[in-house]
Short mmCIF file of N, CA and C in Angstrom, two decimals:
data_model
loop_
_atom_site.label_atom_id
_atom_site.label_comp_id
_atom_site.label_asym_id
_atom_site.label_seq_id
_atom_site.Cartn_x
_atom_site.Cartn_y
_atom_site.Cartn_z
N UNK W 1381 0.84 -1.18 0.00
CA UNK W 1381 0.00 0.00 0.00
C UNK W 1381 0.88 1.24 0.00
N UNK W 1382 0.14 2.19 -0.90
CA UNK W 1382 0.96 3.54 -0.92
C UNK W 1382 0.81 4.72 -0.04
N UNK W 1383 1.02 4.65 1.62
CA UNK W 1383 0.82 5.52 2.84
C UNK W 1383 1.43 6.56 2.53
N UNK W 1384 0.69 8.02 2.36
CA UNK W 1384 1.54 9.41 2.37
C UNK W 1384 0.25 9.93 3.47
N UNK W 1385 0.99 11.54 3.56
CA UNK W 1385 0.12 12.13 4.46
C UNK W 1385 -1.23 12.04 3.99
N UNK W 1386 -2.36 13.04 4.52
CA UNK W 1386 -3.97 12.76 4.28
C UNK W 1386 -3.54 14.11 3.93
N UNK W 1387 -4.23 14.70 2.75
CA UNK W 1387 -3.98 16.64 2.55
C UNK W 1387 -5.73 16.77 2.63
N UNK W 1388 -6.41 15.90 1.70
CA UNK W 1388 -7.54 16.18 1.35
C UNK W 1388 -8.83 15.23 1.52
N UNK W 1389 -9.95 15.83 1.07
CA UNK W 1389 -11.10 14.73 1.94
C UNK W 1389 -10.79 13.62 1.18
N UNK W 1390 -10.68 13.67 -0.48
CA UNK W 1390 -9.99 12.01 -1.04
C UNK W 1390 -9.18 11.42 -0.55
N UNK W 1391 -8.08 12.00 0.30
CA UNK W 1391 -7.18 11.64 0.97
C UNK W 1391 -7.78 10.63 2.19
N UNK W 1392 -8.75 11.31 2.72
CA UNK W 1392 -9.44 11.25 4.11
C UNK W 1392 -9.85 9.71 3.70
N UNK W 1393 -10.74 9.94 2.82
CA UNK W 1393 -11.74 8.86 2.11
C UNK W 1393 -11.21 7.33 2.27
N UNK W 1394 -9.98 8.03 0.91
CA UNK W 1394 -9.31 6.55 0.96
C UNK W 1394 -8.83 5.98 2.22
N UNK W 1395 -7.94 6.39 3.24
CA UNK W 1395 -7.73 6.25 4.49
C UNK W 1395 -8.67 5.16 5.40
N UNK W 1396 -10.06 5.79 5.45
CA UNK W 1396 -10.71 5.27 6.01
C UNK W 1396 -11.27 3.60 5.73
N UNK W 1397 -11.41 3.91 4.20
CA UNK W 1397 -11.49 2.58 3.76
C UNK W 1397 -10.09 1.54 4.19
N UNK W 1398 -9.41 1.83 3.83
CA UNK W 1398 -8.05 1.03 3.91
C UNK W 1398 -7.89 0.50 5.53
N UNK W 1399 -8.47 1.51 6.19
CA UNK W 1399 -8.62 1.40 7.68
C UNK W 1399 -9.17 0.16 7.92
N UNK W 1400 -10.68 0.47 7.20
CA UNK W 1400 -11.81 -0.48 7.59
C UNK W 1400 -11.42 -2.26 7.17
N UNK W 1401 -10.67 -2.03 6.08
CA UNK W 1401 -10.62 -3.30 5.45
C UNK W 1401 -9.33 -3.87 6.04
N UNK W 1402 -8.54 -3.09 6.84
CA UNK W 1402 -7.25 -3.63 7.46
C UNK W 1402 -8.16 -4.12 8.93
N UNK W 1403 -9.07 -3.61 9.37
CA UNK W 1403 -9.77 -3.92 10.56
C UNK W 1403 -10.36 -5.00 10.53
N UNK W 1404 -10.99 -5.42 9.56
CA UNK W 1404 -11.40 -6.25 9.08
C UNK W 1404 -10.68 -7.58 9.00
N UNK W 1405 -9.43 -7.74 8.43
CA UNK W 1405 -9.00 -8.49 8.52
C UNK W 1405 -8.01 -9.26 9.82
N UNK W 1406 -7.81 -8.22 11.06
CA UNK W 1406 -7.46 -7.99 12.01
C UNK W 1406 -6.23 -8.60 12.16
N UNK W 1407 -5.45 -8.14 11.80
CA UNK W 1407 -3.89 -8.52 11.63
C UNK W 1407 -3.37 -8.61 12.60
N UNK W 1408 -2.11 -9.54 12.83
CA UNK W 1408 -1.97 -10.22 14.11
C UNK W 1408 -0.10 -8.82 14.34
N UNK W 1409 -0.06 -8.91 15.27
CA UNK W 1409 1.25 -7.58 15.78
C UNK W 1409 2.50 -8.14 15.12
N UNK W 1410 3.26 -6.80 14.60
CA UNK W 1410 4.21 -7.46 13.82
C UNK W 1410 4.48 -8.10 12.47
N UNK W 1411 2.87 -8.03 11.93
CA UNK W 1411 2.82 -8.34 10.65
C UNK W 1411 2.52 -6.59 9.58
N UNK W 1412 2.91 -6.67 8.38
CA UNK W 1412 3.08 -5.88 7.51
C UNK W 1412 1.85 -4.97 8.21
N UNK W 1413 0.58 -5.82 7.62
CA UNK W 1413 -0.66 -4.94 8.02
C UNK W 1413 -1.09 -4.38 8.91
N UNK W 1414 -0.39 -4.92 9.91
CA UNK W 1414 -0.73 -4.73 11.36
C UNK W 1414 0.15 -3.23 11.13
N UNK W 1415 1.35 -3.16 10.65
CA UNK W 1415 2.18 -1.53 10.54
C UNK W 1415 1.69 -0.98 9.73
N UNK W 1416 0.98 -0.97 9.01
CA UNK W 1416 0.01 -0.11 7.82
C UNK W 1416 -1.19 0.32 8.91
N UNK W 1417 -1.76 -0.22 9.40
CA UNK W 1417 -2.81 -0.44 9.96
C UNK W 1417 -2.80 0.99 10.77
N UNK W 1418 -1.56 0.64 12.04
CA UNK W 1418 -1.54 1.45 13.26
C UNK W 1418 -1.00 2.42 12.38
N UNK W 1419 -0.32 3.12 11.37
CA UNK W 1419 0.49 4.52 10.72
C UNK W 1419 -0.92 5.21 10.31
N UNK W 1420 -1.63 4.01 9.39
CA UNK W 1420 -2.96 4.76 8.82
C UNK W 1420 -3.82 5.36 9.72
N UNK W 1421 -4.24 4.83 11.25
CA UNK W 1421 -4.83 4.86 12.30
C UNK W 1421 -4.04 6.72 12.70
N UNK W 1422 -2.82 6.30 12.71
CA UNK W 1422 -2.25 7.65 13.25
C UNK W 1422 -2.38 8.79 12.26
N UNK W 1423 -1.90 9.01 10.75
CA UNK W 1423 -2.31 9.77 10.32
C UNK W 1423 -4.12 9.97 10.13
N UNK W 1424 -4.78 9.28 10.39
CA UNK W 1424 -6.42 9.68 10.27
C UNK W 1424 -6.93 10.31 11.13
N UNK W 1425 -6.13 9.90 13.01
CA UNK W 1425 -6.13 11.07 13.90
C UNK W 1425 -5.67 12.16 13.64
N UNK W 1426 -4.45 12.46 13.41
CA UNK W 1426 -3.91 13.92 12.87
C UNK W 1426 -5.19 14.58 12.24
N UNK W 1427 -5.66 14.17 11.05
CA UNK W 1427 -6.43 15.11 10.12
C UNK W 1427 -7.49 15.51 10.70
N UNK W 1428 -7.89 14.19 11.30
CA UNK W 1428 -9.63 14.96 12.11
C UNK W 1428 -9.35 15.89 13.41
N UNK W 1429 -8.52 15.67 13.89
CA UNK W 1429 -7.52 16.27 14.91
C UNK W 1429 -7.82 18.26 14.43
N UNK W 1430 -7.15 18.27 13.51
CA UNK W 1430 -7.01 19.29 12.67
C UNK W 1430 -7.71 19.84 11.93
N UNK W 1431 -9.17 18.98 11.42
CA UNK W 1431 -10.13 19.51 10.17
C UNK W 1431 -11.51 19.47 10.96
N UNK W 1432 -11.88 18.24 12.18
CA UNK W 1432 -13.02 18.23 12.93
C UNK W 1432 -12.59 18.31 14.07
N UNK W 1433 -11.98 19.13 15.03
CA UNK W 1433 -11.61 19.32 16.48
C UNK W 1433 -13.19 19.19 17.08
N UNK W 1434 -12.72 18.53 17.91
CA UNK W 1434 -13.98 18.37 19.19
C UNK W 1434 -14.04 19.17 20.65
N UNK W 1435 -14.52 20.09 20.24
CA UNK W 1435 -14.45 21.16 21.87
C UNK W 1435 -14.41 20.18 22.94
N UNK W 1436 -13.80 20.65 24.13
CA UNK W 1436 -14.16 20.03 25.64
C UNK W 1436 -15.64 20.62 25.84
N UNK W 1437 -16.55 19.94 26.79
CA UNK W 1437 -17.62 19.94 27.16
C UNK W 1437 -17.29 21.42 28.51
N UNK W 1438 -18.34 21.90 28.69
CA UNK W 1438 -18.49 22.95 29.87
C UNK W 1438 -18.47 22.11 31.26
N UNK W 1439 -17.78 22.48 32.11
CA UNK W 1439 -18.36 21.61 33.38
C UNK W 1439 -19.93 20.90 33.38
N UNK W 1440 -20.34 21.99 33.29
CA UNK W 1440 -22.06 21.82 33.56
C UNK W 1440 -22.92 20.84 32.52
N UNK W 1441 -21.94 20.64 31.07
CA UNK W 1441 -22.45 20.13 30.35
C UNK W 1441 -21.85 18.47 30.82
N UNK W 1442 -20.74 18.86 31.13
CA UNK W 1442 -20.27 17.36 31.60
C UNK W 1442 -20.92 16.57 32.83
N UNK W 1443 -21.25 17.72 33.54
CA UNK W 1443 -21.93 17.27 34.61
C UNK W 1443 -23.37 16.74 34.26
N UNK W 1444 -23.98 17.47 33.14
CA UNK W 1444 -25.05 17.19 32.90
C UNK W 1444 -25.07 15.03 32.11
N UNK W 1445 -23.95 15.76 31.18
CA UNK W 1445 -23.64 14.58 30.17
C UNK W 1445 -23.66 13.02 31.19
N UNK W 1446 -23.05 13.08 32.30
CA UNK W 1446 -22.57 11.96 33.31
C UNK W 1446 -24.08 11.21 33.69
N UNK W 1447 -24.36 12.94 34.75
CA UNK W 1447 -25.76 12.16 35.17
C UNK W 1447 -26.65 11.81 34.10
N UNK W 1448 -26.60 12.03 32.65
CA UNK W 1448 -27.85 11.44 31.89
C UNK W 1448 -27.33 10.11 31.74
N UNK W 1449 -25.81 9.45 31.48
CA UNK W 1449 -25.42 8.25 30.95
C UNK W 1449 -25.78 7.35 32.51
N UNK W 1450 -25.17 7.49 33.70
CA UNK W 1450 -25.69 7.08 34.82
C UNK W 1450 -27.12 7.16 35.20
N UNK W 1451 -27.74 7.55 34.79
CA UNK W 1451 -29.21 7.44 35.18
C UNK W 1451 -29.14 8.24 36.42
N UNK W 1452 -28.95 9.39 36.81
CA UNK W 1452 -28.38 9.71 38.08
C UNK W 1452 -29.48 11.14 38.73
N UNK W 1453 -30.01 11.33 39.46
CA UNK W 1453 -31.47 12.44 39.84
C UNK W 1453 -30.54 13.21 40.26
N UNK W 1454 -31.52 14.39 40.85
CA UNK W 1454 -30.86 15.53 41.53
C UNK W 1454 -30.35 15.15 42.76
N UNK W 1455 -30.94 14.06 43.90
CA UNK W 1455 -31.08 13.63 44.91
C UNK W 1455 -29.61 12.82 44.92
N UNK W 1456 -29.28 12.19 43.73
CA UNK W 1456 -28.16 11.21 43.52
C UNK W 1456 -27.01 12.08 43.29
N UNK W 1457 -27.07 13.44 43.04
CA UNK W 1457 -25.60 13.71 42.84
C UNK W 1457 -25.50 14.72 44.56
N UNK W 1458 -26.25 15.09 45.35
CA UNK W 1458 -26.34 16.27 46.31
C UNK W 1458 -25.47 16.02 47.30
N UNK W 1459 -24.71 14.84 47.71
CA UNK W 1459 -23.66 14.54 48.57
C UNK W 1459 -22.31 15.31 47.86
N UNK W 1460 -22.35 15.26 46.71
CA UNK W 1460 -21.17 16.03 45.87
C UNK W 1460 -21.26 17.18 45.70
N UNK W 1461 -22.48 18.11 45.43
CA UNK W 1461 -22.91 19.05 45.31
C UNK W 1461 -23.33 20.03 46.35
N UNK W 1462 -24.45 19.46 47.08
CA UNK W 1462 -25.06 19.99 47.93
C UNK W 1462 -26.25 19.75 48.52
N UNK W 1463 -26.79 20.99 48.56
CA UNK W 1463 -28.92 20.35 48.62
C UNK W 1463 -29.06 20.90 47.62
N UNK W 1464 -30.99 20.23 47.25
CA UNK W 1464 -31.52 20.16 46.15
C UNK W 1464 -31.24 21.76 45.31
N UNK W 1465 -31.61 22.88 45.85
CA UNK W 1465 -31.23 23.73 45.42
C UNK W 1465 -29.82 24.45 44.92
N UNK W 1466 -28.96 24.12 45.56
CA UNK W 1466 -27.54 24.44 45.26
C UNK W 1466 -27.65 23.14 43.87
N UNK W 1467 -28.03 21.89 43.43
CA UNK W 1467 -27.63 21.21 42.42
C UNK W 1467 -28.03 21.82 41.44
N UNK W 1468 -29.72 22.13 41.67
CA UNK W 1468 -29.95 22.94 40.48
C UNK W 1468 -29.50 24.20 40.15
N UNK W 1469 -28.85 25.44 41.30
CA UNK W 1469 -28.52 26.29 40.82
C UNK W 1469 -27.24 26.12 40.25
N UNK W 1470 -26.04 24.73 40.35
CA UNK W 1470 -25.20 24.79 39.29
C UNK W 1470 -25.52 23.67 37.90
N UNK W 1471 -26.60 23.20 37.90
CA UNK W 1471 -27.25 22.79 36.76
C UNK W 1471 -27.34 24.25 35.79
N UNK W 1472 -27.99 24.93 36.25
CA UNK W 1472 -28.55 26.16 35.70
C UNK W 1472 -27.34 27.14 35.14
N UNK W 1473 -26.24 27.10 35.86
CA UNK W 1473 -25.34 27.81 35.55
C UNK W 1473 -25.06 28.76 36.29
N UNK W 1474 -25.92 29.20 37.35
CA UNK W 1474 -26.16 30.32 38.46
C UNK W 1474 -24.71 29.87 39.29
N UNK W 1475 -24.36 29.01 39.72
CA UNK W 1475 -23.34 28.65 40.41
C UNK W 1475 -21.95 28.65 39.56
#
């Protein structure tokens, strides 16, 4: 395979495929593909790295983000927080 940098979304494109189909075949460490594999892996981070950056979350959004994946009430986070009111006033952003 011919590995150069990623410049462009064809770049991107092909990448991904080559990705998928090296994943696919799940190459054992130390073999050719297996070093194609992890370089392609690394340059495909770089680009999205660089072309789709992913903001950090706000506290509040993280806080929010947690308790929705935990299933978690107002009542369930207030030992960390506070009482009912102090959770919601840094739910809210007031805090």
């Amino acid at each position: 395979m011919d590995i150069h940098p990623i410049r462009t979304e064809a770049d991107y494109e092909a990448a991904l495929k080559a990705v998928s189909a090296l994943v696919e075949m799940d190459p054992a460490s130390g073999t050719r593909e297996r070093d194609e594999l992890e370089i392609l892996a690394i340059l495909v981070e770089k680009f999205e790295a660089e072309h789709f950056p992913v903001a950090a979350p706000s506290p509040i959004e993280a806080i929010k983000f947690r308790m929705e994946q935990a299933g978690l009430s107002v009542s369930d986070v207030q030992p960390y927080i506070g009482d009912s009111n102090r959770v919601y006033e840094v739910l809210a952003g007031a805090r």
